[in-house]
PDB file of C-alpha atoms in Angstrom:
ATOM      1  CA  MET X1162     314.879  25.345 212.559  1.00  0.00           C
ATOM      2  CA  SER X1163     311.439  23.752 211.883  1.00  0.00           C
ATOM      3  CA  LEU X1164     311.017  20.316 211.720  1.00  0.00           C
ATOM      4  CA  CYS X1165     310.756  19.548 207.436  1.00  0.00           C
ATOM      5  CA  ILE X1166     308.878  16.034 207.139  1.00  0.00           C
ATOM      6  CA  GLY X1167     308.778  15.139 203.316  1.00  0.00           C
ATOM      7  CA  LEU X1168     305.289  13.181 201.814  1.00  0.00           C
ATOM      8  CA  THR X1169     306.002  11.325 198.948  1.00  0.00           C
ATOM      9  CA  GLY X1170     304.031   8.392 197.815  1.00  0.00           C
ATOM     10  CA  GLY X1171     303.580   6.824 194.443  1.00  0.00           C
ATOM     11  CA  ILE X1172     301.219   8.694 191.430  1.00  0.00           C
ATOM     12  CA  ALA X1173     297.301   8.624 192.216  1.00  0.00           C
ATOM     13  CA  SER X1174     298.124   7.662 196.351  1.00  0.00           C
ATOM     14  CA  GLY X1175     296.040  10.313 197.911  1.00  0.00           C
ATOM     15  CA  LYS X1176     299.001  12.452 198.793  1.00  0.00           C
ATOM     16  CA  SER X1177     297.128  15.984 197.686  1.00  0.00           C
ATOM     17  CA  THR X1178     293.918  14.289 199.577  1.00  0.00           C
ATOM     18  CA  VAL X1179     296.979  13.801 202.496  1.00  0.00           C
ATOM     19  CA  ALA X1180     298.225  17.374 202.727  1.00  0.00           C
ATOM     20  CA  GLU X1181     295.313  18.340 202.463  1.00  0.00           C
ATOM     21  CA  GLY X1182     294.182  17.097 205.801  1.00  0.00           C
ATOM     22  CA  PHE X1183     297.585  18.400 207.731  1.00  0.00           C
ATOM     23  CA  ALA X1184     296.848  21.993 205.724  1.00  0.00           C
ATOM     24  CA  GLN X1185     293.434  21.925 207.623  1.00  0.00           C
ATOM     25  CA  LEU X1186     295.475  21.558 210.926  1.00  0.00           C
ATOM     26  CA  GLY X1187     297.519  24.789 209.919  1.00  0.00           C
ATOM     27  CA  VAL X1188     299.888  23.165 208.359  1.00  0.00           C
ATOM     28  CA  PRO X1189     302.582  24.807 205.744  1.00  0.00           C
ATOM     29  CA  VAL X1190     302.662  22.558 202.975  1.00  0.00           C
ATOM     30  CA  ILE X1191     304.406  23.245 200.108  1.00  0.00           C
ATOM     31  CA  ASP X1192     303.392  20.993 196.994  1.00  0.00           C
ATOM     32  CA  ALA X1193     306.909  19.787 194.601  1.00  0.00           C
ATOM     33  CA  ASP X1194     304.262  20.008 191.238  1.00  0.00           C
ATOM     34  CA  GLN X1195     303.297  23.893 191.153  1.00  0.00           C
ATOM     35  CA  VAL X1196     307.062  23.890 191.965  1.00  0.00           C
ATOM     36  CA  ALA X1197     307.473  22.139 188.430  1.00  0.00           C
ATOM     37  CA  ARG X1198     305.192  24.193 187.114  1.00  0.00           C
ATOM     38  CA  ASP X1199     306.077  27.751 188.203  1.00  0.00           C
ATOM     39  CA  VAL X1200     309.764  27.515 187.002  1.00  0.00           C
ATOM     40  CA  VAL X1201     308.738  26.712 183.000  1.00  0.00           C
ATOM     41  CA  GLN X1202     305.842  29.739 183.412  1.00  0.00           C
ATOM     42  CA  PRO X1203     306.564  31.510 180.682  1.00  0.00           C
ATOM     43  CA  GLY X1204     309.486  33.938 180.213  1.00  0.00           C
ATOM     44  CA  THR X1205     310.907  31.777 182.902  1.00  0.00           C
ATOM     45  CA  PRO X1206     314.611  30.730 182.479  1.00  0.00           C
ATOM     46  CA  GLY X1207     312.852  27.228 182.791  1.00  0.00           C
ATOM     47  CA  LEU X1208     311.224  27.710 180.247  1.00  0.00           C
ATOM     48  CA  GLN X1209     314.252  28.107 177.877  1.00  0.00           C
ATOM     49  CA  ALA X1210     315.996  25.426 178.780  1.00  0.00           C
ATOM     50  CA  VAL X1211     312.870  22.970 177.976  1.00  0.00           C
ATOM     51  CA  ILE X1212     312.853  24.564 174.525  1.00  0.00           C
ATOM     52  CA  ASP X1213     316.267  24.610 173.804  1.00  0.00           C
ATOM     53  CA  HIS X1214     316.393  20.799 174.465  1.00  0.00           C
ATOM     54  CA  PHE X1215     312.537  19.453 173.228  1.00  0.00           C
ATOM     55  CA  GLY X1216     312.087  22.060 170.419  1.00  0.00           C
ATOM     56  CA  THR X1217     309.150  25.100 170.223  1.00  0.00           C
ATOM     57  CA  PRO X1218     306.536  21.474 168.914  1.00  0.00           C
ATOM     58  CA  VAL X1219     306.157  21.477 173.494  1.00  0.00           C
ATOM     59  CA  LEU X1220     304.377  24.282 173.646  1.00  0.00           C
ATOM     60  CA  THR X1221     301.012  25.176 172.956  1.00  0.00           C
ATOM     61  CA  ASP X1222     299.594  27.704 170.968  1.00  0.00           C
ATOM     62  CA  SER X1223     299.045  30.206 174.092  1.00  0.00           C
ATOM     63  CA  GLY X1224     303.296  29.144 174.718  1.00  0.00           C
ATOM     64  CA  GLU X1225     303.395  27.357 177.829  1.00  0.00           C
ATOM     65  CA  LEU X1226     304.127  24.454 178.260  1.00  0.00           C
ATOM     66  CA  ASN X1227     301.848  21.469 176.434  1.00  0.00           C
ATOM     67  CA  ARG X1228     302.012  19.150 179.647  1.00  0.00           C
ATOM     68  CA  PRO X1229     300.424  16.013 177.972  1.00  0.00           C
ATOM     69  CA  LEU X1230     302.454  16.349 174.956  1.00  0.00           C
ATOM     70  CA  MET X1231     305.700  16.179 177.197  1.00  0.00           C
ATOM     71  CA  ARG X1232     304.294  13.950 179.478  1.00  0.00           C
ATOM     72  CA  GLU X1233     303.255  11.519 176.276  1.00  0.00           C
ATOM     73  CA  ARG X1234     306.896  11.862 175.310  1.00  0.00           C
ATOM     74  CA  VAL X1235     309.287  12.175 178.847  1.00  0.00           C
ATOM     75  CA  PHE X1236     307.764   8.255 179.552  1.00  0.00           C
ATOM     76  CA  ASN X1237     308.017   7.128 176.363  1.00  0.00           C
ATOM     77  CA  ASP X1238     311.929   7.461 176.049  1.00  0.00           C
ATOM     78  CA  PRO X1239     313.781   7.467 179.485  1.00  0.00           C
ATOM     79  CA  ALA X1240     316.545   9.899 177.655  1.00  0.00           C
ATOM     80  CA  GLU X1241     314.166  12.391 177.374  1.00  0.00           C
ATOM     81  CA  ARG X1242     313.195  12.026 180.766  1.00  0.00           C
ATOM     82  CA  LYS X1243     316.109  12.154 182.004  1.00  0.00           C
ATOM     83  CA  ALA X1244     317.066  15.459 179.785  1.00  0.00           C
ATOM     84  CA  LEU X1245     313.898  17.652 181.136  1.00  0.00           C
ATOM     85  CA  GLU X1246     314.802  15.873 185.037  1.00  0.00           C
ATOM     86  CA  SER X1247     318.615  17.676 184.725  1.00  0.00           C
ATOM     87  CA  ILE X1248     316.709  21.069 183.774  1.00  0.00           C
ATOM     88  CA  LEU X1249     313.925  20.859 186.412  1.00  0.00           C
ATOM     89  CA  HIS X1250     314.998  19.086 189.493  1.00  0.00           C
ATOM     90  CA  PRO X1251     317.826  22.112 190.399  1.00  0.00           C
ATOM     91  CA  ARG X1252     315.457  23.830 190.279  1.00  0.00           C
ATOM     92  CA  ILE X1253     313.351  22.568 192.251  1.00  0.00           C
ATOM     93  CA  ARG X1254     315.229  21.916 194.771  1.00  0.00           C
ATOM     94  CA  ALA X1255     316.654  25.867 195.535  1.00  0.00           C
ATOM     95  CA  ALA X1256     312.624  26.659 195.127  1.00  0.00           C
ATOM     96  CA  LEU X1257     311.945  24.130 197.998  1.00  0.00           C
ATOM     97  CA  THR X1258     315.116  24.688 200.016  1.00  0.00           C
ATOM     98  CA  ASP X1259     314.008  27.779 200.073  1.00  0.00           C
ATOM     99  CA  TRP X1260     310.548  27.320 201.493  1.00  0.00           C
ATOM    100  CA  ARG X1261     312.199  24.778 204.097  1.00  0.00           C
ATOM    101  CA  GLN X1262     314.964  27.530 205.803  1.00  0.00           C
ATOM    102  CA  ALA X1263     312.382  30.177 206.176  1.00  0.00           C
ATOM    103  CA  LEU X1264     309.806  27.942 207.920  1.00  0.00           C
ATOM    104  CA  THR X1265     308.523  29.045 210.975  1.00  0.00           C
ATOM    105  CA  ALA X1266     306.224  27.112 211.858  1.00  0.00           C
ATOM    106  CA  PRO X1267     306.938  23.514 214.563  1.00  0.00           C
ATOM    107  CA  TYR X1268     307.014  21.803 211.630  1.00  0.00           C
ATOM    108  CA  GLY X1269     306.289  21.453 207.633  1.00  0.00           C
ATOM    109  CA  LEU X1270     304.563  19.085 205.162  1.00  0.00           C
ATOM    110  CA  LEU X1271     307.173  18.875 201.922  1.00  0.00           C
ATOM    111  CA  MET X1272     304.995  16.653 198.970  1.00  0.00           C
ATOM    112  CA  VAL X1273     307.488  15.559 195.649  1.00  0.00           C
ATOM    113  CA  PRO X1274     306.078  12.441 194.123  1.00  0.00           C
ATOM    114  CA  ILE X1275     310.128  11.242 193.713  1.00  0.00           C
ATOM    115  CA  LEU X1276     311.107  12.668 197.008  1.00  0.00           C
ATOM    116  CA  VAL X1277     313.514  10.035 196.890  1.00  0.00           C
ATOM    117  CA  GLU X1278     314.132   8.296 193.134  1.00  0.00           C
ATOM    118  CA  GLY X1279     315.139  13.064 192.744  1.00  0.00           C
ATOM    119  CA  GLY X1280     316.994  12.763 196.075  1.00  0.00           C
ATOM    120  CA  PHE X1281     314.923  15.922 197.495  1.00  0.00           C
ATOM    121  CA  ASP X1282     315.164  13.760 200.702  1.00  0.00           C
ATOM    122  CA  THR X1283     317.440  15.326 201.586  1.00  0.00           C
ATOM    123  CA  ILE X1284     315.518  17.734 202.524  1.00  0.00           C
ATOM    124  CA  CYS X1285     313.686  16.545 204.956  1.00  0.00           C
ATOM    125  CA  ASP X1286     313.714  15.002 208.219  1.00  0.00           C
ATOM    126  CA  ARG X1287     310.998  12.154 208.367  1.00  0.00           C
ATOM    127  CA  ILE X1288     309.061  10.244 205.150  1.00  0.00           C
ATOM    128  CA  LEU X1289     305.630   9.671 205.008  1.00  0.00           C
ATOM    129  CA  VAL X1290     304.591   7.840 202.442  1.00  0.00           C
ATOM    130  CA  VAL X1291     301.206   8.020 201.666  1.00  0.00           C
ATOM    131  CA  ASP X1292     300.629   4.350 200.412  1.00  0.00           C
ATOM    132  CA  VAL X1293     298.574   1.982 198.307  1.00  0.00           C
ATOM    133  CA  PRO X1294     298.468  -0.679 196.010  1.00  0.00           C
ATOM    134  CA  GLU X1295     299.758  -0.145 192.450  1.00  0.00           C
ATOM    135  CA  GLU X1296     296.909  -1.821 190.373  1.00  0.00           C
ATOM    136  CA  THR X1297     294.902   0.725 192.889  1.00  0.00           C
ATOM    137  CA  GLN X1298     297.363   3.211 191.050  1.00  0.00           C
ATOM    138  CA  ILE X1299     296.753   2.865 188.096  1.00  0.00           C
ATOM    139  CA  GLU X1300     293.465   2.316 188.569  1.00  0.00           C
ATOM    140  CA  ARG X1301     292.813   6.144 189.688  1.00  0.00           C
ATOM    141  CA  LEU X1302     295.355   6.717 186.848  1.00  0.00           C
ATOM    142  CA  CYS X1303     293.482   5.612 184.120  1.00  0.00           C
ATOM    143  CA  ALA X1304     290.049   7.628 185.179  1.00  0.00           C
ATOM    144  CA  ARG X1305     291.742  11.267 186.356  1.00  0.00           C
ATOM    145  CA  ASP X1306     293.975  11.902 183.406  1.00  0.00           C
ATOM    146  CA  ASN X1307     292.177   9.978 180.522  1.00  0.00           C
ATOM    147  CA  ASN X1308     295.769   7.361 180.635  1.00  0.00           C
ATOM    148  CA  THR X1309     295.746   4.502 179.114  1.00  0.00           C
ATOM    149  CA  PRO X1310     296.627   1.141 181.350  1.00  0.00           C
ATOM    150  CA  GLU X1311     300.366   0.585 179.082  1.00  0.00           C
ATOM    151  CA  LEU X1312     301.220   5.026 180.229  1.00  0.00           C
ATOM    152  CA  ALA X1313     299.902   4.611 183.536  1.00  0.00           C
ATOM    153  CA  ARG X1314     302.287   1.671 183.881  1.00  0.00           C
ATOM    154  CA  LYS X1315     304.682   3.266 182.385  1.00  0.00           C
ATOM    155  CA  ILE X1316     304.230   6.695 184.445  1.00  0.00           C
ATOM    156  CA  LEU X1317     304.511   3.821 187.165  1.00  0.00           C
ATOM    157  CA  ALA X1318     307.496   2.660 186.018  1.00  0.00           C
ATOM    158  CA  ALA X1319     310.085   6.007 186.470  1.00  0.00           C
ATOM    159  CA  GLN X1320     309.161   6.473 190.061  1.00  0.00           C
ATOM    160  CA  ALA X1321     310.366   4.387 192.439  1.00  0.00           C
ATOM    161  CA  PRO X1322     308.681   1.040 193.086  1.00  0.00           C
ATOM    162  CA  ARG X1323     306.011   0.774 196.015  1.00  0.00           C
ATOM    163  CA  GLU X1324     309.181  -1.257 198.342  1.00  0.00           C
ATOM    164  CA  THR X1325     312.044   1.599 198.121  1.00  0.00           C
ATOM    165  CA  ARG X1326     309.519   4.386 199.317  1.00  0.00           C
ATOM    166  CA  LEU X1327     307.485   1.779 201.996  1.00  0.00           C
ATOM    167  CA  GLU X1328     311.906   1.077 203.629  1.00  0.00           C
ATOM    168  CA  ARG X1329     312.664   4.757 203.832  1.00  0.00           C
ATOM    169  CA  ALA X1330     309.392   5.927 205.479  1.00  0.00           C
ATOM    170  CA  ASP X1331     309.179   6.747 208.899  1.00  0.00           C
ATOM    171  CA  ASP X1332     305.769   6.628 208.732  1.00  0.00           C
ATOM    172  CA  VAL X1333     302.877   5.068 207.016  1.00  0.00           C
ATOM    173  CA  ILE X1334     299.470   6.336 206.354  1.00  0.00           C
ATOM    174  CA  GLU X1335     297.505   3.695 203.989  1.00  0.00           C
ATOM    175  CA  ASN X1336     294.808   4.806 201.720  1.00  0.00           C
ATOM    176  CA  THR X1337     292.049   2.351 201.024  1.00  0.00           C
ATOM    177  CA  GLY X1338     289.157   2.958 202.547  1.00  0.00           C
ATOM    178  CA  THR X1339     287.658   6.875 202.442  1.00  0.00           C
ATOM    179  CA  PRO X1340     288.754   9.618 202.702  1.00  0.00           C
ATOM    180  CA  ALA X1341     287.369   9.785 206.550  1.00  0.00           C
ATOM    181  CA  ASP X1342     289.363   7.077 207.156  1.00  0.00           C
ATOM    182  CA  LEU X1343     292.214   9.424 206.016  1.00  0.00           C
ATOM    183  CA  ALA X1344     291.484  11.762 209.123  1.00  0.00           C
ATOM    184  CA  PRO X1345     292.287  10.067 212.955  1.00  0.00           C
ATOM    185  CA  GLN X1346     295.636   8.934 211.089  1.00  0.00           C
ATOM    186  CA  ILE X1347     296.306  11.986 210.383  1.00  0.00           C
ATOM    187  CA  ALA X1348     296.022  13.433 213.698  1.00  0.00           C
ATOM    188  CA  ALA X1349     297.020  10.721 215.092  1.00  0.00           C
ATOM    189  CA  LEU X1350     300.654  12.177 213.174  1.00  0.00           C
ATOM    190  CA  HIS X1351     299.877  15.668 213.551  1.00  0.00           C
ATOM    191  CA  ALA X1352     300.071  15.452 217.673  1.00  0.00           C
ATOM    192  CA  ARG X1353     303.473  13.098 216.880  1.00  0.00           C
ATOM    193  CA  TYR X1354     305.588  16.064 214.276  1.00  0.00           C
ATOM    194  CA  LEU X1355     304.425  18.983 216.662  1.00  0.00           C
ATOM    195  CA  LYS X1356     306.169  16.222 219.953  1.00  0.00           C
ATOM    196  CA  LEU X1357     308.171  15.848 217.992  1.00  0.00           C
ATOM    197  CA  ALA X1358     309.144  19.852 216.887  1.00  0.00           C
ATOM    198  CA  GLN X1359     308.831  20.655 221.040  1.00  0.00           C
ATOM    199  CA  SER X1360     311.781  17.820 221.367  1.00  0.00           C
ATOM    200  CA  GLY X1361     313.567  19.834 218.738  1.00  0.00           C
ATOM    201  CA  SER X1362     313.783  15.897 217.739  1.00  0.00           C
TER     202      SER X1362
END
């Protein structure tokens, strides 16, 4: 079976940029955030389950999930966040497991923001963490998504602490510099993962 690398890191740490670097080397990548969007597309059982719990006010005029509204709602109410996770996580896990089982490349990247706290690490053989200081995450979150610093801190609080991710990491990429600084780190890990896959480790 192919090697499966779980790529994670706090929100706004640069996971997507790192994943793109691996993809440019021909590595298959699946993004759990995209899977999370797919499982609540209009007409899916996932969206119906969300409507059954939260009601139609969480929909846009076109019948899609209003993601900014839902984000604000669940990050201000831990019980609502747990309710949403109970709907989404089993569906996301099933899709990621199917992808992992169908993998034929030497290795693939499974990108999940809540890899450890969501229990998705059990699907993976190794964990790669993209690491940045929390203040950098907050700055990026506010600039990228128009979040207030208060909401940004609540989003961070819903994820595993930085220390917990680093404790679980088999490999770490530091992303405090420019995107160009990532390339040598990605190339070195790519060579390591190909070697591990070849040896069957």
